[in-house]
Amino acid sequence: MGATSIKAPAIVILSKGALSTAQRIQRLYPDALIYGLADRVEGADRSYTEFGATLRSLYQQDTPIIALCAAGIVIRTLAPLLLEKGAEPPVLAVAEDGSAVVPLLGGLAGVNVMARAIAAGLKTNAAITTSGELRFGTCLLNPPPGYTLGDLELGKRFVSDLLSGETVRIEGEAPWLAKAQLPEDERAQLAIHVGNAEREPSAHELLIYPRNVLVSVDAHIENLVNVVRAALHDSRIALQSLACLLASETVMAASALHVAAQELGVPVRFTSGVSASDRAQRVLPQLLPPITPRDGIAIAVAPQPLDIERIGTGRGRLAVIGLGPGAAEFMIPAVKAELARANDVLGYETYVRMAGPFRADQVLHCTDNREEMQRARHAFELAAQGRSVVVVSSGDPGVFAMAAAVLEALHESDDPRWHAVDLEILPGVSASLATAAQAGAPLGHDFCVMSLSDNLKPWDIIEKRLDLACQADLALAFYNPISRSRPWQLGRALEIVRQHRVPATPVTLGRDIGRPGQTLRVITLGELTPEQVDMRTMVLVGSSLTTRFPRAEGRHWVYTPRWYGIKPAG
Ligand code: SAH
């Protein structure tokens, strides 16, 4: 037995034939998503177009991978990443028909545990090749959550000594080893030592530390990392047993605190209370009074590993993310990671659906597109409770979307809990850029981005800006070009554009770009009529230098040259 990875695995399949095996595995990991190759697999949770890129990106995000294909394909695909330091999630190859389960990578992340579980579910055997695991039925170097291994290199030597026939003692409490088949002997030279005392590493001991120590701190302490280290050392407590820092709710946003916690590799939790010692007692009242080695520091030691989630509250997080135009491969990895960690997801229903699928534990709050400020305030309310909240926009969140509304809501609020939220805006590929890329480079020189919607601004200002942008000979990108409630505005806008541009000016119309059924048309300003455009269309109008030429596959490339006025030599 060992720790299985906390993240839900990705089950990756290449053909329809593997779907039923994938679904059987999914029953063992209900949060896992099935990734199917687009055009070949229907009924998967997510579809991908490039096997290699998909597998590598999952690996780099530390997602456990169950690939239903030949082990060789998986090895070759991941080979370029293996020498990099970084994530090593469990990676398994499973035969499409479910007849074989081969753990490949992630021995310390619990791959063998997964292999055994999947093999049991598929009623076959796991091809376990790790000798320690085979002999003892557990990976000693991979203790369960709540415990941490002292030193990996020493640990490997320790296991190989055990494998060569040595016996072993267990000191301290290691409930997970009760079922292991260890060659135990009370007088053995080798010992597995479980405890939080500071101890010199030795080849005869496998040191495993329970994460059962909390250090309550005053956030203003200078040089916090060193102070915490020294305080633990003075109390003869191992740094490895530190489970979390605890601080006052009033300093939730203090960046020194978060930097220190990150350096120590532990989370920070918050509670009320005047002194460090008060706060420690408040979250762990059943323990003895904490040790107070110096002013502003209190150390509490629990008999068992601490359940961090139950200690005070965490700092809430609010991420305003851009999904890009639609297709998953145009979504930045930071956005995917944010979606994976979210407790709550807010947004217009269409976009929330586009961001999914979600796990059963994630709460979706779908609202009408027009309730932006209300949605922003709701997001802060949730984040202020310590939750991890995501607000979704299509394209980029800062382009006619939620980021500005969220910031406005924060600006208007004097609630300190809202201001303490860890707020981040994560960009996405905006519709104008996604459309431009498909057509070539129509925005290759200076351009102007405008929303033609007069819902939130007077029509006069739209006309004025349009006129000036045309006078300045900027290429134009129109968002929200037309809708049922705004039927005449685009026609009027085009009248203004036609006062400045010749009818041959190239116009690019991108509809549902990056989504199923996308269309891209390159026409001229002379041909353009409002009937060709709807609210799911992006309109790109060229400048006086924008031009087009036929491409080999048919249709046209459009571009606006890099230069203006003076064409560079060569
Ligand atoms: N934040 C979004 C824009 C929201 S405004 C972004 O950065 O892309 C909504 C307008 O964007 C729509 O009326 C349409 O003009 C355009 N749009 C959004 N997604 C699009 C897509 N996939 N294809 C074409 N146009 C799109």
Coordinates of C-alpha atoms and ligand atoms in Angstrom, one line a residue:
M1 CA 0.0 0.0 0.0
G2 CA 1.3 3.5 -0.7
A3 CA -0.1 6.9 -1.4
T4 CA -2.1 7.1 -4.6
S5 CA -1.8 10.4 -6.4
I6 CA -4.4 12.9 -5.3
K7 CA -5.1 14.2 -8.8
A8 CA -7.7 12.4 -10.9
P9 CA -6.1 10.4 -13.7
A10 CA -6.5 10.9 -17.4
I11 CA -7.5 7.8 -19.4
V12 CA -6.2 8.3 -22.9
I13 CA -7.5 6.3 -25.8
L14 CA -6.7 6.2 -29.5
S15 CA -9.5 4.1 -30.9
K16 CA -13.2 3.2 -30.4
G17 CA -12.2 -0.3 -29.5
A18 CA -10.6 0.9 -26.2
L19 CA -13.6 2.8 -25.0
S20 CA -15.3 0.0 -23.1
T21 CA -12.0 -0.8 -21.2
A22 CA -11.6 2.9 -20.5
Q23 CA -15.1 3.1 -19.1
R24 CA -14.4 0.1 -16.8
I25 CA -11.3 1.9 -15.5
Q26 CA -13.3 5.1 -15.1
R27 CA -15.6 3.2 -12.7
L28 CA -12.6 2.7 -10.4
Y29 CA -11.7 6.4 -10.7
P30 CA -15.0 8.2 -11.0
D31 CA -13.2 11.6 -11.3
A32 CA -11.0 10.5 -14.1
L33 CA -11.7 11.9 -17.6
I34 CA -11.5 9.8 -20.8
Y35 CA -9.5 11.6 -23.6
G36 CA -10.4 10.3 -27.0
L37 CA -8.8 11.0 -30.4
A38 CA -11.0 13.4 -32.3
D39 CA -12.8 11.9 -35.3
R40 CA -12.0 8.3 -34.2
V41 CA -13.6 8.2 -30.7
E42 CA -17.1 9.3 -29.9
G43 CA -18.4 9.3 -26.3
A44 CA -15.1 10.4 -24.6
D45 CA -15.2 13.2 -22.0
R46 CA -12.6 15.2 -23.8
S47 CA -11.3 15.0 -27.3
Y48 CA -7.7 15.7 -28.5
T49 CA -6.1 15.9 -32.0
E50 CA -2.5 15.3 -31.1
F51 CA -1.6 12.3 -29.0
G52 CA 2.0 13.4 -28.3
A53 CA 1.2 16.9 -27.3
T54 CA -1.7 15.8 -25.1
L55 CA 0.2 13.1 -23.3
R56 CA 3.2 15.4 -22.6
S57 CA 1.0 18.3 -21.4
L58 CA -0.8 15.9 -19.0
Y59 CA 2.5 14.6 -17.7
Q60 CA 3.9 18.1 -17.2
Q61 CA 0.8 19.0 -15.2
D62 CA 1.4 16.1 -13.0
T63 CA -1.7 14.3 -14.1
P64 CA -1.7 10.5 -13.6
I65 CA -1.9 8.9 -17.1
I66 CA -3.6 5.6 -18.0
A67 CA -2.9 5.1 -21.7
L68 CA -4.7 2.4 -23.5
C69 CA -2.1 1.6 -26.1
A70 CA 1.3 -0.1 -26.6
A71 CA 3.8 0.6 -23.8
G72 CA 6.3 1.5 -26.5
I73 CA 4.2 4.4 -27.8
V74 CA 3.9 5.9 -24.3
I75 CA 7.6 5.5 -23.6
R76 CA 8.6 7.1 -26.9
T77 CA 6.2 10.0 -26.5
L78 CA 7.3 10.8 -22.9
A79 CA 11.0 10.2 -23.5
P80 CA 11.9 13.8 -24.2
L81 CA 10.5 14.8 -20.8
L82 CA 12.1 12.2 -18.7
L83 CA 15.4 13.9 -18.1
E84 CA 13.8 17.1 -17.0
K85 CA 13.4 17.6 -13.3
G86 CA 9.8 18.2 -12.4
A87 CA 6.6 16.2 -12.3
E88 CA 6.7 12.4 -12.4
P89 CA 3.1 11.3 -12.1
P90 CA 2.1 7.7 -12.3
V91 CA 2.0 6.5 -16.0
L92 CA 0.5 3.2 -17.0
A93 CA 0.0 1.4 -20.3
V94 CA -3.1 -0.8 -20.4
A95 CA -3.9 -3.2 -23.2
E96 CA -6.9 -2.0 -25.2
D97 CA -8.8 -5.2 -24.3
G98 CA -7.9 -4.8 -20.7
S99 CA -5.8 -8.0 -20.6
A100 CA -2.6 -6.4 -19.3
V101 CA -1.7 -3.5 -17.0
V102 CA 1.9 -2.2 -17.1
P103 CA 3.1 0.5 -14.6
L104 CA 5.8 2.5 -16.4
L105 CA 6.7 5.6 -14.4
G106 CA 5.9 7.3 -11.1
G107 CA 7.1 4.6 -8.7
L108 CA 7.1 7.1 -5.9
A109 CA 3.8 8.6 -6.9
G110 CA 2.0 5.3 -6.4
V111 CA 2.0 3.8 -9.9
N112 CA 2.1 0.3 -8.5
V113 CA -0.9 0.9 -6.3
M114 CA -2.8 2.1 -9.3
A115 CA -1.6 -0.8 -11.4
R116 CA -2.8 -3.3 -8.8
A117 CA -6.2 -1.5 -8.4
I118 CA -6.8 -1.4 -12.2
A119 CA -5.6 -5.0 -12.6
A120 CA -8.0 -6.1 -9.9
G121 CA -10.8 -4.1 -11.6
L122 CA -10.1 -5.7 -15.0
K123 CA -9.6 -9.1 -13.4
T124 CA -6.0 -9.5 -14.7
N125 CA -2.5 -9.1 -13.2
A126 CA -0.4 -6.0 -12.9
A127 CA 3.1 -6.3 -14.4
I128 CA 4.9 -5.2 -11.2
T129 CA 8.6 -5.1 -11.7
T130 CA 9.7 -3.1 -8.6
S131 CA 11.5 -5.6 -6.4
G132 CA 10.8 -3.9 -3.0
E133 CA 7.2 -3.6 -3.9
L134 CA 7.0 -7.3 -4.9
R135 CA 8.7 -8.6 -1.8
F136 CA 7.0 -6.4 0.8
G137 CA 3.7 -5.6 -0.9
T138 CA 4.3 -1.9 -0.4
C139 CA 6.7 0.8 -1.5
L140 CA 8.5 1.8 1.7
L141 CA 9.7 5.0 0.0
N142 CA 6.2 6.2 -0.7
P143 CA 4.5 6.6 2.7
P144 CA 0.8 7.6 2.8
P145 CA -0.5 11.2 2.8
G146 CA 0.3 12.9 6.1
Y147 CA 3.8 11.3 6.2
T148 CA 7.0 12.2 4.4
L149 CA 10.2 10.3 3.6
G150 CA 13.4 11.7 5.1
D151 CA 15.9 11.1 2.3
L152 CA 15.2 9.3 -1.0
E153 CA 18.8 8.2 -1.8
L154 CA 19.4 6.8 1.7
G155 CA 16.0 5.2 1.5
K156 CA 16.9 3.4 -1.7
R157 CA 20.0 1.9 -0.1
F158 CA 17.9 0.9 2.9
V159 CA 15.4 -1.0 0.7
S160 CA 18.2 -2.7 -1.2
D161 CA 19.8 -3.8 2.2
L162 CA 16.4 -5.2 3.2
L163 CA 16.1 -7.0 -0.1
S164 CA 19.5 -8.6 0.3
G165 CA 18.1 -10.4 3.4
E166 CA 18.4 -8.0 6.4
T167 CA 15.7 -7.9 9.0
V168 CA 14.0 -4.7 10.3
R169 CA 12.4 -3.1 13.4
I170 CA 9.6 -0.6 13.4
E171 CA 10.0 2.3 15.8
G172 CA 7.1 4.6 16.3
E173 CA 3.6 4.3 14.8
A174 CA 3.3 3.2 11.2
P175 CA -0.3 1.9 10.9
W176 CA 0.1 1.5 7.1
L177 CA 2.8 -1.0 7.5
A178 CA 0.7 -3.4 9.5
K179 CA -0.3 -5.4 6.4
A180 CA 3.1 -5.3 4.7
Q181 CA 5.1 -8.5 4.6
L182 CA 8.3 -7.1 6.3
P183 CA 11.0 -9.4 7.7
E184 CA 10.5 -8.0 11.2
D185 CA 12.8 -8.7 14.1
E186 CA 13.0 -6.7 17.4
R187 CA 16.7 -7.0 17.5
A188 CA 17.3 -6.1 13.8
Q189 CA 20.0 -3.6 12.9
L190 CA 17.8 -1.8 10.4
A191 CA 15.0 0.3 11.7
I192 CA 12.1 2.1 10.2
H193 CA 11.7 5.1 12.4
V194 CA 8.5 7.1 12.4
G195 CA 8.5 10.3 14.5
N196 CA 8.8 14.1 14.4
A197 CA 12.1 14.4 16.4
E198 CA 15.1 15.9 14.6
R199 CA 17.4 13.0 13.8
E200 CA 20.7 12.6 12.1
P201 CA 20.3 10.6 8.9
S202 CA 21.9 7.2 9.0
A203 CA 22.2 4.2 6.6
H204 CA 20.6 2.0 9.2
E205 CA 17.4 4.0 9.6
L206 CA 14.6 4.8 7.2
L207 CA 13.3 8.0 8.6
I208 CA 9.6 8.8 8.1
Y209 CA 8.2 12.0 9.5
P210 CA 4.5 12.4 10.4
R211 CA 3.3 15.9 9.3
N212 CA 1.9 16.7 12.7
V213 CA 3.4 20.0 13.6
L214 CA 1.9 23.4 13.3
V215 CA 3.8 26.7 13.7
S216 CA 1.7 29.7 14.5
V217 CA 3.4 32.9 13.6
D218 CA 3.0 36.7 13.7
A219 CA 3.3 37.7 10.1
H220 CA 5.4 40.8 10.7
I221 CA 8.4 38.8 12.0
E222 CA 11.4 39.5 9.9
N223 CA 13.2 36.7 8.2
L224 CA 10.3 34.4 8.9
V225 CA 11.7 31.3 7.2
N226 CA 14.8 31.3 9.3
V227 CA 12.9 32.1 12.5
V228 CA 10.6 29.1 11.9
R229 CA 13.5 26.8 11.2
A230 CA 15.4 28.0 14.2
A231 CA 12.4 27.6 16.5
L232 CA 11.8 24.0 15.3
H233 CA 15.5 23.2 15.7
D234 CA 15.6 24.6 19.2
S235 CA 12.7 22.4 20.1
R236 CA 14.4 19.4 18.5
I237 CA 11.5 19.1 16.0
A238 CA 12.3 18.0 12.4
L239 CA 11.4 20.5 9.7
Q240 CA 10.0 17.7 7.7
S241 CA 7.2 17.3 10.2
L242 CA 6.0 20.8 9.7
A243 CA 2.4 20.5 8.3
C244 CA 1.4 24.1 8.0
L245 CA 1.8 27.7 9.2
L246 CA -1.0 29.4 11.0
A247 CA -1.5 33.2 11.1
S248 CA -4.1 35.8 11.9
E249 CA -7.0 36.4 9.5
T250 CA -6.1 40.0 9.5
V251 CA -2.9 39.4 7.6
M252 CA -4.3 37.0 5.0
A253 CA -2.9 39.0 2.1
A254 CA 0.6 39.6 3.6
S255 CA 2.9 38.5 0.8
A256 CA 6.0 37.9 3.1
L257 CA 3.9 35.2 4.8
H258 CA 3.0 33.5 1.5
V259 CA 6.6 33.7 0.3
A260 CA 7.8 32.1 3.5
A261 CA 5.2 29.3 3.4
Q262 CA 6.2 28.6 -0.2
E263 CA 9.8 28.4 0.7
L264 CA 9.0 26.0 3.6
G265 CA 6.8 24.0 1.2
V266 CA 3.7 24.1 3.5
P267 CA 0.3 25.8 3.3
V268 CA -0.8 28.7 5.5
R269 CA -4.0 28.6 7.4
F270 CA -5.8 31.5 9.2
T271 CA -7.8 32.0 12.3
S272 CA -8.6 34.8 14.7
G273 CA -6.8 35.4 18.1
V274 CA -4.5 38.0 19.5
S275 CA -1.3 36.1 19.9
A276 CA 0.4 33.3 18.0
S277 CA -0.2 31.0 21.0
D278 CA -3.9 31.9 21.2
R279 CA -4.4 31.1 17.6
A280 CA -2.7 27.7 17.9
Q281 CA -4.9 26.9 20.8
R282 CA -8.0 28.0 19.0
V283 CA -7.5 25.5 16.1
L284 CA -6.1 22.7 18.2
P285 CA -7.9 23.1 21.6
Q286 CA -7.5 19.5 22.7
L287 CA -3.7 19.7 22.7
L288 CA -1.3 20.8 25.5
P289 CA -0.5 24.5 25.5
P290 CA 1.8 25.2 22.5
I291 CA 5.6 25.6 22.9
T292 CA 6.5 29.3 22.6
P293 CA 10.2 29.5 21.9
R294 CA 10.1 33.2 21.3
D295 CA 7.8 36.1 20.8
G296 CA 5.3 35.7 18.0
I297 CA 6.0 32.0 17.5
A298 CA 4.0 29.0 18.9
I299 CA 4.6 25.4 18.1
A300 CA 1.8 22.8 18.5
V301 CA 2.5 19.1 18.1
A302 CA -0.4 16.7 17.4
P303 CA -0.3 12.9 18.0
Q304 CA -1.4 12.2 14.4
P305 CA -0.7 13.9 11.1
L306 CA -2.8 17.1 10.9
D307 CA -5.8 17.3 8.6
I308 CA -4.9 20.7 7.1
E309 CA -8.4 21.4 5.7
R310 CA -9.8 21.3 9.2
I311 CA -7.4 23.9 10.6
G312 CA -8.9 27.4 10.5
T313 CA -9.5 28.6 6.9
G314 CA -7.3 28.9 3.9
R315 CA -6.8 32.0 1.8
G316 CA -9.5 32.0 -0.9
R317 CA -8.5 32.3 -4.5
L318 CA -10.3 33.9 -7.4
A319 CA -9.0 33.4 -10.9
V320 CA -10.6 35.1 -13.9
I321 CA -9.7 32.9 -16.8
G322 CA -10.0 33.1 -20.6
L323 CA -10.9 29.9 -22.3
G324 CA -9.7 31.0 -25.7
P325 CA -12.0 30.7 -28.7
G326 CA -13.2 27.2 -27.8
A327 CA -10.9 24.3 -28.8
A328 CA -9.0 22.8 -25.9
E329 CA -5.6 23.1 -27.6
F330 CA -6.0 26.9 -27.7
M331 CA -6.4 27.0 -23.9
I332 CA -3.2 27.9 -22.0
P333 CA -2.0 25.3 -19.5
A334 CA -2.3 27.7 -16.5
V335 CA -6.0 27.9 -17.3
K336 CA -6.4 24.1 -17.4
A337 CA -4.6 23.8 -14.1
E338 CA -6.8 26.5 -12.6
L339 CA -10.0 24.7 -13.7
A340 CA -8.6 21.5 -12.2
R341 CA -8.2 23.1 -8.7
A342 CA -11.5 25.0 -8.7
N343 CA -14.1 24.4 -6.1
D344 CA -16.6 26.8 -7.8
V345 CA -17.0 27.8 -11.4
L346 CA -19.0 30.8 -12.4
G347 CA -20.0 32.1 -15.7
Y348 CA -22.4 32.3 -18.6
E349 CA -23.7 28.8 -19.1
T350 CA -22.4 28.3 -22.6
Y351 CA -18.8 29.1 -21.4
V352 CA -19.1 27.0 -18.3
R353 CA -20.1 24.1 -20.4
M354 CA -17.2 24.8 -22.8
A355 CA -14.8 24.7 -19.8
G356 CA -16.0 21.3 -18.6
P357 CA -16.4 18.5 -18.0
F358 CA -16.1 18.9 -14.3
R359 CA -15.8 16.5 -11.4
A360 CA -18.8 15.8 -9.1
D361 CA -17.3 17.8 -6.3
Q362 CA -17.0 21.0 -8.3
V363 CA -19.9 23.4 -8.0
L364 CA -21.2 25.2 -11.1
H365 CA -22.9 28.5 -10.9
C366 CA -24.3 29.3 -14.3
T367 CA -25.9 32.7 -14.8
D368 CA -27.2 34.9 -17.5
N369 CA -24.6 36.7 -19.6
R370 CA -25.9 40.1 -18.5
E371 CA -25.5 39.7 -14.7
E372 CA -21.8 40.5 -14.7
M373 CA -21.5 42.6 -11.6
Q374 CA -23.7 40.3 -9.6
R375 CA -21.6 37.3 -10.7
A376 CA -18.4 39.2 -9.8
R377 CA -19.7 39.9 -6.3
H378 CA -20.8 36.3 -5.9
A379 CA -17.3 35.1 -6.8
F380 CA -15.8 37.2 -4.1
E381 CA -18.3 36.0 -1.5
L382 CA -17.3 32.4 -2.3
A383 CA -13.6 33.1 -2.4
A384 CA -13.8 35.0 0.9
Q385 CA -14.9 31.7 2.5
G386 CA -11.6 30.2 1.5
R387 CA -12.8 28.5 -1.6
S388 CA -10.9 28.3 -4.9
V389 CA -13.2 30.1 -7.4
V390 CA -13.0 30.4 -11.2
V391 CA -14.9 32.9 -13.3
V392 CA -14.9 32.0 -16.9
S393 CA -14.9 34.1 -20.0
S394 CA -14.5 33.1 -23.6
G395 CA -11.4 34.3 -25.4
D396 CA -9.5 36.7 -23.1
P397 CA -11.1 37.7 -19.9
G398 CA -9.9 41.3 -20.3
V399 CA -11.5 41.8 -23.7
F400 CA -15.1 42.8 -23.3
A401 CA -15.5 40.2 -20.6
M402 CA -15.4 39.4 -16.9
A403 CA -11.9 40.7 -15.7
A404 CA -12.9 44.4 -15.6
A405 CA -16.2 43.6 -13.9
V406 CA -14.4 41.6 -11.2
L407 CA -11.9 44.4 -10.6
E408 CA -14.7 47.0 -10.5
A409 CA -16.6 44.9 -7.9
L410 CA -13.4 44.7 -5.8
H411 CA -12.7 48.4 -6.2
E412 CA -16.2 49.3 -5.0
S413 CA -16.0 47.0 -2.0
D414 CA -14.5 47.9 1.4
D415 CA -14.8 44.3 2.7
P416 CA -11.4 43.3 3.9
R417 CA -12.1 39.7 3.2
W418 CA -12.6 40.4 -0.4
H419 CA -9.4 42.4 -0.6
A420 CA -7.5 39.5 1.1
V421 CA -8.5 37.0 -1.7
D422 CA -5.7 35.8 -3.9
L423 CA -6.9 37.3 -7.2
E424 CA -5.3 36.4 -10.5
I425 CA -6.3 37.1 -14.2
L426 CA -5.3 34.4 -16.6
P427 CA -5.2 35.4 -20.3
G428 CA -6.7 33.6 -23.3
V429 CA -6.6 33.8 -27.1
S430 CA -9.1 36.5 -28.0
A431 CA -11.6 35.9 -30.9
S432 CA -9.9 38.6 -33.0
L433 CA -6.5 36.9 -32.7
A434 CA -7.9 33.4 -33.3
T435 CA -9.8 34.6 -36.3
A436 CA -6.8 36.6 -37.7
A437 CA -4.5 33.6 -37.4
Q438 CA -6.8 31.4 -39.5
A439 CA -7.0 34.1 -42.2
G440 CA -3.3 34.9 -42.2
A441 CA -2.2 38.1 -40.6
P442 CA -5.0 40.7 -41.2
L443 CA -4.0 42.4 -37.9
G444 CA -0.3 42.4 -38.8
H445 CA 0.2 46.1 -38.3
D446 CA -1.5 48.7 -36.0
F447 CA -5.1 47.8 -35.4
C448 CA -8.1 48.9 -33.3
V449 CA -10.4 46.7 -31.3
M450 CA -14.0 47.8 -30.8
S451 CA -17.2 46.4 -29.5
L452 CA -20.1 47.6 -31.6
S453 CA -22.5 47.0 -28.7
D454 CA -24.2 50.2 -27.5
N455 CA -25.6 48.4 -24.4
L456 CA -22.9 49.8 -22.2
K457 CA -21.9 53.0 -24.1
P458 CA -23.7 55.6 -26.1
W459 CA -23.9 55.0 -29.9
D460 CA -22.4 58.5 -30.5
I461 CA -19.1 57.5 -29.0
I462 CA -19.0 54.4 -31.1
E463 CA -19.5 56.4 -34.3
K464 CA -16.8 58.9 -33.2
R465 CA -14.2 56.2 -32.4
L466 CA -15.0 54.4 -35.6
D467 CA -14.5 57.5 -37.6
L468 CA -11.2 58.4 -36.0
A469 CA -9.9 54.8 -36.2
C470 CA -10.7 54.8 -40.0
Q471 CA -9.1 58.2 -40.4
A472 CA -6.0 56.8 -38.7
D473 CA -6.1 54.0 -41.2
L474 CA -6.1 51.3 -38.6
A475 CA -7.2 47.8 -39.4
L476 CA -10.4 47.1 -37.4
A477 CA -11.7 44.2 -35.3
F478 CA -15.4 44.3 -34.4
Y479 CA -16.6 42.3 -31.4
N480 CA -20.4 42.1 -30.7
P481 CA -21.1 43.3 -34.3
I482 CA -24.8 42.7 -34.3
S483 CA -27.6 41.1 -32.3
R484 CA -31.4 40.8 -32.4
S485 CA -31.8 43.8 -30.1
R486 CA -29.2 45.8 -32.0
P487 CA -30.2 45.2 -35.7
W488 CA -29.2 48.5 -37.4
Q489 CA -25.9 49.4 -35.7
L490 CA -23.6 47.3 -38.0
G491 CA -25.1 48.8 -41.1
R492 CA -24.5 52.3 -39.8
A493 CA -20.9 51.4 -38.8
L494 CA -20.2 50.1 -42.3
E495 CA -21.5 53.4 -43.8
I496 CA -18.8 55.2 -41.8
V497 CA -16.1 52.7 -42.8
R498 CA -17.0 53.1 -46.4
Q499 CA -16.4 56.8 -46.3
H500 CA -12.8 56.0 -45.7
R501 CA -12.0 52.6 -47.3
V502 CA -12.3 51.4 -50.9
P503 CA -14.8 48.6 -51.7
A504 CA -11.9 46.2 -52.5
T505 CA -10.7 46.3 -48.8
P506 CA -10.4 42.7 -47.5
V507 CA -12.8 41.8 -44.8
T508 CA -12.5 38.6 -42.8
L509 CA -15.5 37.0 -41.1
G510 CA -14.9 34.3 -38.5
R511 CA -17.8 32.5 -37.0
D512 CA -17.6 30.1 -34.1
I513 CA -13.8 30.0 -34.6
G514 CA -12.3 27.1 -32.7
R515 CA -15.7 25.6 -32.1
P516 CA -17.6 22.9 -33.9
G517 CA -19.0 24.1 -37.2
Q518 CA -16.6 27.1 -37.5
T519 CA -16.6 29.1 -40.7
L520 CA -14.1 31.5 -42.1
R521 CA -14.8 33.8 -45.0
V522 CA -12.7 36.3 -46.8
I523 CA -14.7 38.8 -48.7
T524 CA -14.4 42.5 -49.6
L525 CA -15.9 45.6 -47.9
G526 CA -18.0 46.1 -51.1
E527 CA -19.5 42.6 -50.6
L528 CA -20.2 42.8 -46.9
T529 CA -23.8 43.1 -45.7
P530 CA -25.1 42.9 -42.1
E531 CA -27.0 39.7 -43.0
Q532 CA -23.7 37.8 -43.3
V533 CA -22.9 38.6 -39.7
D534 CA -24.4 37.4 -36.4
M535 CA -23.4 37.7 -32.7
R536 CA -21.1 34.7 -33.0
T537 CA -19.1 36.4 -35.7
M538 CA -15.8 38.3 -35.6
V539 CA -15.5 41.0 -38.2
L540 CA -12.0 42.1 -39.3
V541 CA -11.8 45.0 -41.7
G542 CA -8.5 45.8 -43.4
S543 CA -6.5 49.0 -43.5
S544 CA -5.6 50.7 -46.8
L545 CA -2.6 48.3 -47.1
T546 CA -4.3 45.0 -46.2
T547 CA -4.2 42.7 -49.1
R548 CA -5.0 39.1 -50.1
F549 CA -3.8 36.4 -52.5
P550 CA -4.9 32.9 -53.3
R551 CA -3.5 30.0 -51.2
A552 CA -2.6 26.7 -52.7
E553 CA -5.4 24.9 -50.9
G554 CA -8.0 27.3 -52.4
R555 CA -9.4 30.5 -50.8
H556 CA -7.2 33.3 -49.7
W557 CA -4.5 34.4 -47.3
V558 CA -5.1 38.0 -46.0
Y559 CA -2.3 40.1 -44.5
T560 CA -1.5 43.6 -43.5
P561 CA 2.2 44.3 -44.1
R562 CA 4.5 45.1 -41.2
W563 CA 5.6 48.3 -42.9
Y564 CA 3.7 51.5 -43.5
G565 CA 4.5 54.3 -45.9
I566 CA 8.0 53.2 -46.7
K567 CA 8.5 49.7 -47.9
P568 CA 11.8 48.4 -46.5
A569 CA 14.5 47.4 -49.1
G570 CA 15.0 43.6 -49.7
Ligands
SAH1 N1 -13.8 37.9 -24.3 C1 -14.1 37.5 -25.7 C2 -15.0 38.4 -26.4 C3 -16.4 38.6 -25.8 S1 -17.4 39.6 -26.7 C4 -12.8 37.3 -26.5 O1 -11.7 37.8 -26.0 O2 -12.9 36.7 -27.5 C5 -18.3 38.5 -27.6 C6 -18.0 38.6 -29.1 O3 -16.7 38.1 -29.4 C7 -19.0 37.9 -30.0 O4 -20.1 38.8 -30.3 C8 -18.1 37.7 -31.3 O5 -18.0 38.9 -32.0 C9 -16.8 37.5 -30.7 N2 -16.4 36.0 -30.5 C10 -16.3 35.4 -29.4 N3 -15.9 34.1 -29.6 C11 -15.9 34.0 -30.9 C12 -15.6 32.9 -31.8 N4 -15.2 31.7 -31.3 N5 -15.6 33.0 -33.1 C13 -15.9 34.3 -33.6 N6 -16.2 35.3 -32.8 C14 -16.2 35.2 -31.5

